[in-house]
GROMACS .gro file of C-alpha atoms in nm:
model
  302
    1MET     CA    1  13.974  15.404   9.436
    2ALA     CA    2  14.045  15.115   9.229
    3GLY     CA    3  13.623  15.008   9.277
    4THR     CA    4  13.500  15.296   9.161
    5LEU     CA    5  13.668  15.238   8.818
    6ARG     CA    6  13.583  14.927   8.795
    7CYS     CA    7  13.243  15.011   8.823
    8ILE     CA    8  13.238  15.271   8.620
    9LEU     CA    9  13.444  15.104   8.304
   10ALA     CA   10  13.167  14.819   8.384
   11LEU     CA   11  12.851  15.041   8.336
   12LEU     CA   12  12.987  15.237   8.018
   13ILE     CA   13  13.050  14.907   7.862
   14LEU     CA   14  12.647  14.843   7.983
   15LEU     CA   15  12.526  15.136   7.855
   16ASP     CA   16  12.769  15.098   7.553
   17PHE     CA   17  12.594  14.731   7.494
   18THR     CA   18  12.238  14.854   7.540
   19ASN     CA   19  12.327  15.078   7.229
   20ASP     CA   20  12.445  14.881   7.042
   21ILE     CA   21  12.185  14.661   7.096
   22TRP     CA   22  11.831  14.750   7.205
   23THR     CA   23  11.789  15.030   6.966
   24LEU     CA   24  11.515  14.853   6.684
   25PRO     CA   25  11.155  14.851   6.770
   26ALA     CA   26  11.011  14.573   6.871
   27PRO     CA   27  10.768  14.389   6.609
   28SER     CA   28  10.397  14.402   6.657
   29SER     CA   29  10.050  14.232   6.601
   30VAL     CA   30  10.198  13.921   6.626
   31SER     CA   31   9.882  13.678   6.620
   32MET     CA   32   9.923  13.297   6.605
   33ASP     CA   33   9.721  13.134   6.286
   34SER     CA   34   9.606  12.820   6.301
   35VAL     CA   35   9.306  12.609   6.082
   36ASN     CA   36   9.325  12.257   6.053
   37MET     CA   37   9.645  12.173   6.314
   38ARG     CA   38   9.868  12.411   6.135
   39HIS     CA   39  10.007  12.626   6.328
   40VAL     CA   40  10.136  12.969   6.173
   41LEU     CA   41  10.232  13.317   6.422
   42ARG     CA   42  10.256  13.627   6.197
   43TRP     CA   43  10.373  13.940   6.301
   44ARG     CA   44  10.365  14.303   6.077
   45PRO     CA   45  10.697  14.407   5.921
   46LEU     CA   46  10.918  14.578   6.146
   47GLN     CA   47  10.936  14.972   6.041
   48ALA     CA   48  11.266  15.093   6.106
   49ALA     CA   49  11.541  15.204   5.909
   50CYS     CA   50  11.730  14.996   5.785
   51ASN     CA   51  12.111  14.914   5.585
   52THR     CA   52  12.028  14.555   5.532
   53THR     CA   53  11.824  14.304   5.544
   54VAL     CA   54  11.520  14.274   5.898
   55LEU     CA   55  11.524  13.941   5.993
   56TYR     CA   56  11.347  13.779   6.264
   57SER     CA   57  11.377  13.472   6.518
   58VAL     CA   58  11.180  13.283   6.705
   59GLN     CA   59  11.131  13.103   7.026
   60TYR     CA   60  10.860  12.915   7.267
   61GLN     CA   61  10.840  12.804   7.629
   62GLY     CA   62  10.550  12.508   7.632
   63GLU     CA   63  10.498  12.390   8.052
   64PHE     CA   64  10.761  12.105   8.081
   65GLU     CA   65  11.002  12.404   8.020
   66LEU     CA   66  10.817  12.680   8.221
   67LEU     CA   67  10.750  12.445   8.484
   68VAL     CA   68  11.042  12.176   8.512
   69ARG     CA   69  11.336  12.358   8.276
   70ASN     CA   70  11.352  12.669   8.493
   71GLY     CA   71  11.152  12.873   8.273
   72LEU     CA   72  11.434  12.759   7.902
   73TRP     CA   73  11.308  12.909   7.599
   74LEU     CA   74  11.377  12.675   7.297
   75ASP     CA   75  11.449  12.818   6.963
   76ALA     CA   76  11.151  12.741   6.701
   77ALA     CA   77  11.455  12.559   6.449
   78GLU     CA   78  11.339  12.681   6.111
   79CYS     CA   79  11.253  13.052   6.229
   80GLN     CA   80  11.572  13.186   6.320
   81ARG     CA   81  11.723  13.460   6.168
   82ILE     CA   82  11.458  13.476   5.808
   83PRO     CA   83  11.322  13.736   5.642
   84LEU     CA   84  11.023  13.623   5.662
   85THR     CA   85  10.701  13.780   5.896
   86HIS     CA   86  10.554  13.421   5.968
   87CYS     CA   87  10.677  13.168   6.066
   88ASP     CA   88  10.485  12.746   6.053
   89LEU     CA   89  10.522  12.602   6.426
   90THR     CA   90  10.328  12.293   6.380
   91PHE     CA   91  10.581  12.065   6.429
   92ASP     CA   92  10.723  12.290   6.754
   93LEU     CA   93  10.400  12.293   6.904
   94GLY     CA   94  10.369  11.880   6.968
   95SER     CA   95  10.170  11.823   7.248
   96ASP     CA   96   9.844  11.983   7.408
   97SER     CA   97  10.017  12.178   7.598
   98SER     CA   98   9.954  12.566   7.603
   99TYR     CA   99  10.259  12.812   7.473
  100SER     CA  100  10.403  13.085   7.541
  101LEU     CA  101  10.588  13.269   7.208
  102ARG     CA  102  10.774  13.553   7.108
  103VAL     CA  103  10.950  13.699   6.838
  104ARG     CA  104  11.216  13.956   6.795
  105ALA     CA  105  11.360  14.165   6.485
  106GLN     CA  106  11.729  14.196   6.405
  107CYS     CA  107  11.913  14.507   6.159
  108SER     CA  108  12.290  14.364   6.132
  109SER     CA  109  12.407  14.329   6.475
  110GLN     CA  110  12.058  14.592   6.614
  111LEU     CA  111  11.903  14.343   6.819
  112SER     CA  112  11.527  14.500   6.964
  113VAL     CA  113  11.304  14.341   7.289
  114TRP     CA  114  11.108  14.093   7.223
  115THR     CA  115  10.747  14.070   7.148
  116ARG     CA  116  10.511  13.760   7.306
  117LEU     CA  117  10.189  13.671   7.211
  118SER     CA  118   9.923  13.809   7.416
  119ARG     CA  119   9.858  13.446   7.532
  120PRO     CA  120   9.964  13.109   7.507
  121PHE     CA  121   9.802  12.854   7.277
  122ASN     CA  122   9.650  12.545   7.248
  123ARG     CA  123   9.703  12.328   6.921
  124ARG     CA  124   9.341  12.227   7.056
  125ASP     CA  125   9.222  12.614   7.031
  126THR     CA  126   9.306  12.527   6.594
  127VAL     CA  127   9.032  12.633   6.345
  128LEU     CA  128   8.885  12.250   6.208
  129THR     CA  129   8.700  12.273   5.843
  130ALA     CA  130   8.556  12.022   5.649
  131PRO     CA  131   8.761  11.783   5.515
  132GLU     CA  132   8.791  11.762   5.136
  133MET     CA  133   8.648  11.420   5.018
  134LYS     CA  134   8.668  11.214   4.722
  135VAL     CA  135   8.360  10.887   4.648
  136VAL     CA  136   8.472  10.749   4.416
  137MET     CA  137   8.208  10.390   4.248
  138LEU     CA  138   8.383  10.108   4.163
  139ASP     CA  139   8.111   9.825   4.049
  140ASN     CA  140   7.917   9.768   4.463
  141THR     CA  141   8.189   9.918   4.649
  142LEU     CA  142   8.201  10.268   4.769
  143GLN     CA  143   8.563  10.444   4.759
  144VAL     CA  144   8.593  10.755   5.001
  145SER     CA  145   8.926  10.891   5.050
  146PHE     CA  146   8.990  11.272   5.165
  147ASP     CA  147   9.344  11.547   5.111
  148ASN     CA  148   9.514  11.741   5.356
  149LEU     CA  149   9.305  11.546   5.636
  150PRO     CA  150   9.586  11.694   5.902
  151LEU     CA  151   9.815  11.435   6.106
  152THR     CA  152   9.618  11.457   6.437
  153ALA     CA  153   9.265  11.417   6.314
  154THR     CA  154   9.048  11.174   6.254
  155ALA     CA  155   8.765  11.136   5.966
  156SER     CA  156   8.455  11.103   6.115
  157VAL     CA  157   8.210  10.897   5.784
  158THR     CA  158   7.912  10.851   5.760
  159LEU     CA  159   7.719  10.622   5.587
  160TRP     CA  160   7.358  10.536   5.517
  161GLU     CA  161   7.106  10.446   5.240
  162LYS     CA  162   6.898  10.694   5.065
  163GLU     CA  163   6.533  10.737   5.243
  164HIS     CA  164   6.685  10.531   5.534
  165GLU     CA  165   6.911  10.736   5.742
  166GLN     CA  166   6.751  10.669   6.059
  167LYS     CA  167   7.018  10.316   6.039
  168ALA     CA  168   7.303  10.562   5.939
  169VAL     CA  169   7.690  10.404   6.041
  170VAL     CA  170   7.986  10.564   6.132
  171TYR     CA  171   8.320  10.508   6.076
  172GLN     CA  172   8.654  10.651   6.130
  173MET     CA  173   8.969  10.672   5.935
  174PRO     CA  174   9.281  10.800   6.072
  175ALA     CA  175   9.457  11.027   5.859
  176GLU     CA  176   9.732  10.756   5.805
  177GLU     CA  177   9.474  10.537   5.578
  178GLU     CA  178   9.473  10.681   5.244
  179LEU     CA  179   9.053  10.472   5.162
  180LEU     CA  180   8.793  10.353   5.339
  181HIS     CA  181   8.636  10.093   5.162
  182PHE     CA  182   8.231  10.033   5.198
  183ALA     CA  183   8.213   9.680   5.002
  184ALA     CA  184   7.877   9.377   4.989
  185LEU     CA  185   7.607   9.696   4.892
  186GLN     CA  186   7.335   9.633   4.763
  187GLU     CA  187   7.274   9.689   4.388
  188GLY     CA  188   7.126   9.928   4.254
  189ALA     CA  189   7.054  10.084   4.590
  190VAL     CA  190   7.177  10.527   4.597
  191TYR     CA  191   7.418  10.529   4.875
  192CYS     CA  192   7.489  10.844   5.068
  193VAL     CA  193   7.822  10.980   5.226
  194GLN     CA  194   7.849  11.224   5.473
  195ALA     CA  195   8.235  11.346   5.671
  196GLN     CA  196   8.386  11.578   5.940
  197LEU     CA  197   8.704  11.612   6.098
  198VAL     CA  198   8.787  11.501   6.489
  199LEU     CA  199   9.077  11.613   6.722
  200HIS     CA  200   9.148  11.333   6.997
  201SER     CA  201   9.069  11.648   7.245
  202GLY     CA  202   8.704  11.593   7.079
  203LEU     CA  203   8.686  11.879   6.862
  204ARG     CA  204   8.475  11.881   6.525
  205SER     CA  205   8.431  12.065   6.216
  206SER     CA  206   8.204  12.122   6.030
  207SER     CA  207   8.016  11.819   5.798
  208THR     CA  208   8.036  11.836   5.427
  209ALA     CA  209   7.782  11.818   5.223
  210PRO     CA  210   7.575  11.481   5.141
  211ARG     CA  211   7.702  11.276   4.798
  212CYS     CA  212   7.466  11.092   4.731
  213VAL     CA  213   7.594  10.779   4.452
  214SER     CA  214   7.408  10.485   4.273
  215LEU     CA  215   7.514  10.120   4.304
  216THR     CA  216   7.521   9.948   3.932
  217GLY     CA  217   7.687   9.656   4.035
  218PRO     CA  218   7.955   9.426   3.854
  219ASP     CA  219   7.643   9.265   3.668
  220ALA     CA  220   7.533   9.598   3.463
  221ALA     CA  221   7.866   9.677   3.382
  222ALA     CA  222   7.937   9.303   3.286
  223TRP     CA  223   7.740   9.299   3.036
  224LYS     CA  224   7.768   9.644   2.851
  225ALA     CA  225   8.113   9.573   2.680
  226PRO     CA  226   7.921   9.314   2.486
  227THR     CA  227   7.620   9.494   2.395
  228THR     CA  228   7.828   9.701   2.273
  229VAL     CA  229   8.032   9.477   2.034
  230THR     CA  230   7.677   9.259   1.905
  231VAL     CA  231   7.545   9.665   1.858
  232THR     CA  232   7.888   9.738   1.672
  233ALA     CA  233   7.880   9.401   1.451
  234VAL     CA  234   7.519   9.364   1.338
  235VAL     CA  235   7.568   9.747   1.176
  236MET     CA  236   7.843   9.671   1.028
  237LEU     CA  237   7.727   9.381   0.849
  238GLY     CA  238   7.444   9.567   0.775
  239LEU     CA  239   7.677   9.841   0.582
  240LEU     CA  240   7.860   9.520   0.375
  241PHE     CA  241   7.471   9.401   0.278
  242ALA     CA  242   7.335   9.718   0.149
  243LEU     CA  243   7.674   9.781  -0.011
  244PHE     CA  244   7.711   9.401  -0.165
  245TRP     CA  245   7.247   9.416  -0.272
  246SER     CA  246   7.373   9.799  -0.475
  247ILE     CA  247   7.649   9.599  -0.642
  248VAL     CA  248   7.452   9.314  -0.759
  249HIS     CA  249   7.137   9.530  -0.836
  250CYS     CA  250   7.256   9.788  -1.048
  251ARG     CA  251   7.109   9.893  -1.371
  252PRO     CA  252   7.360   9.940  -1.620
  253ASP     CA  253   7.232  10.331  -1.687
  254SER     CA  254   7.222  10.391  -1.286
  255CYS     CA  255   7.602  10.204  -1.300
  256GLN     CA  256   7.723  10.438  -1.606
  257SER     CA  257   7.619  10.765  -1.380
  258TYR     CA  258   7.816  10.613  -1.071
  259PHE     CA  259   8.134  10.510  -1.319
  260HIS     CA  260   8.146  10.791  -1.567
  261LYS     CA  261   8.415  10.844  -1.692
  262GLU     CA  262   8.569  11.249  -1.758
  263PRO     CA  263   8.696  11.245  -2.104
  264LEU     CA  264   9.044  11.393  -2.158
  265PRO     CA  265   9.025  11.771  -2.219
  266GLN     CA  266   9.071  11.878  -2.596
  267SER     CA  267   9.402  12.006  -2.589
  268LEU     CA  268   9.539  11.713  -2.486
  269LYS     CA  269   9.247  11.460  -2.711
  270GLY     CA  270   9.413  11.637  -2.961
  271ASN     CA  271   9.847  11.583  -2.981
  272TRP     CA  272   9.733  11.249  -2.930
  273ASP     CA  273   9.507  11.290  -3.300
  274ILE     CA  274   9.746  11.417  -3.426
  275GLN     CA  275  10.072  11.222  -3.359
  276MET     CA  276   9.792  10.855  -3.370
  277LEU     CA  277   9.754  11.041  -3.787
  278MET     CA  278  10.119  11.088  -3.824
  279VAL     CA  279  10.217  10.632  -3.705
  280GLY     CA  280   9.907  10.570  -3.995
  281GLN     CA  281  10.073  10.836  -4.302
  282GLU     CA  282  10.422  10.622  -4.226
  283GLU     CA  283  10.318  10.362  -4.273
  284GLU     CA  284  10.139  10.380  -4.546
  285LEU     CA  285  10.492  10.560  -4.732
  286ILE     CA  286  10.642  10.280  -4.622
  287GLU     CA  287  10.356  10.019  -4.866
  288ALA     CA  288  10.399  10.265  -5.121
  289VAL     CA  289  10.789  10.277  -5.196
  290PRO     CA  290  10.834   9.940  -5.303
  291GLU     CA  291  10.534  10.062  -5.601
  292LEU     CA  292  10.686  10.382  -5.673
  293LEU     CA  293  11.090  10.208  -5.717
  294SER     CA  294  10.956   9.892  -5.976
  295THR     CA  295  10.715  10.160  -6.145
  296SER     CA  296  11.033  10.455  -6.216
  297THR     CA  297  11.249  10.087  -6.286
  298GLU     CA  298  11.006  10.050  -6.594
  299GLN     CA  299  11.010  10.350  -6.746
  300LYS     CA  300  11.377  10.401  -6.795
  301ALA     CA  301  11.342  10.023  -6.928
  302SER     CA  302  11.133  10.124  -7.196
   0.00000   0.00000   0.00000
C-alpha cells in the first residue's frame, strides 16, 4: 500500500513538473549563417503568448563531447537566457570537427523542448567572399593590406608586371600581419595585384578584381618639390619686377589718374572756409585796435 502511494505521489509530481516546464512551443527555423568564418546560429522568434520577455539558450556538442564525454552538451557562454534570436558561435566552434547545435525558449519559469539544427555543422562549410583589399604606392614600394581578415584564413596575393602575367608571383599573408610590402620594383613599370582568401582546409574564396598601379619611384618624387619652389620664386620675382618697372616709368598724367585724390564734400569744405574767414577777420580787428585808440585820443586832445 505504501509503495503504491509513493508511486502515485511520484507520478503526480512528475506530471506537475512536466506541466510547469514543457508548456512553451519549441523555437523553429533554426539555421546556421556562416560567412568568412563567422558562425551565427539563427531561429524564428517564439509566437506564443508570454507576459515577460522570451529568453533563449543555446548549447553545442562536438565530436569530442559526443564520443569521449558520453554525449555531453556545453552551454554557449554568450548565449544563455538572451532576448535575441541569434547567437554568435564563432569562438565556441573552434575546431574543424562537426558540431550538433540546439536552442530552446523560456518564458518566466516555463521552458520549451530543445530544437536541434537539422544536421551537424562544420566550419569548413563556411562561405568565403573576396577580401577587401587596399593597395598603396609609396615611392618604388607597393603596400597591400586587408580589412577584417578571418583569423584562421590566409590571404593569397598575386603580383605581376602588366603585360607579363605569366611571370606572376604568389605571396601568402597570414591574418595576423597588417601589411604586405613589395619592394625593389622597377621604376616606371605598371604592376597589378590580386588576392583571395584561403583556409587551411583548402577552401578558397573568389578573387578580387586586379588593381594596377604605376610606380613613379623616389626620383620622381624628389624633383617635384624643388621644381615647385623654383617656379614659385620665378613668378614672384616677375611680379615684383613688373610692379617696380611700372612705378619708375609711370607718366605724371597716368600716375595722377592712379593716385587721384577725391575732393572733400561741399558741406565739410564750406565749414572750413567759414572758420578760416573768421580767423582772418579776428587778426585784422586785432591789428586795427591800436589805430582806433590813437585816433580817439587825438580827437579828445583837440
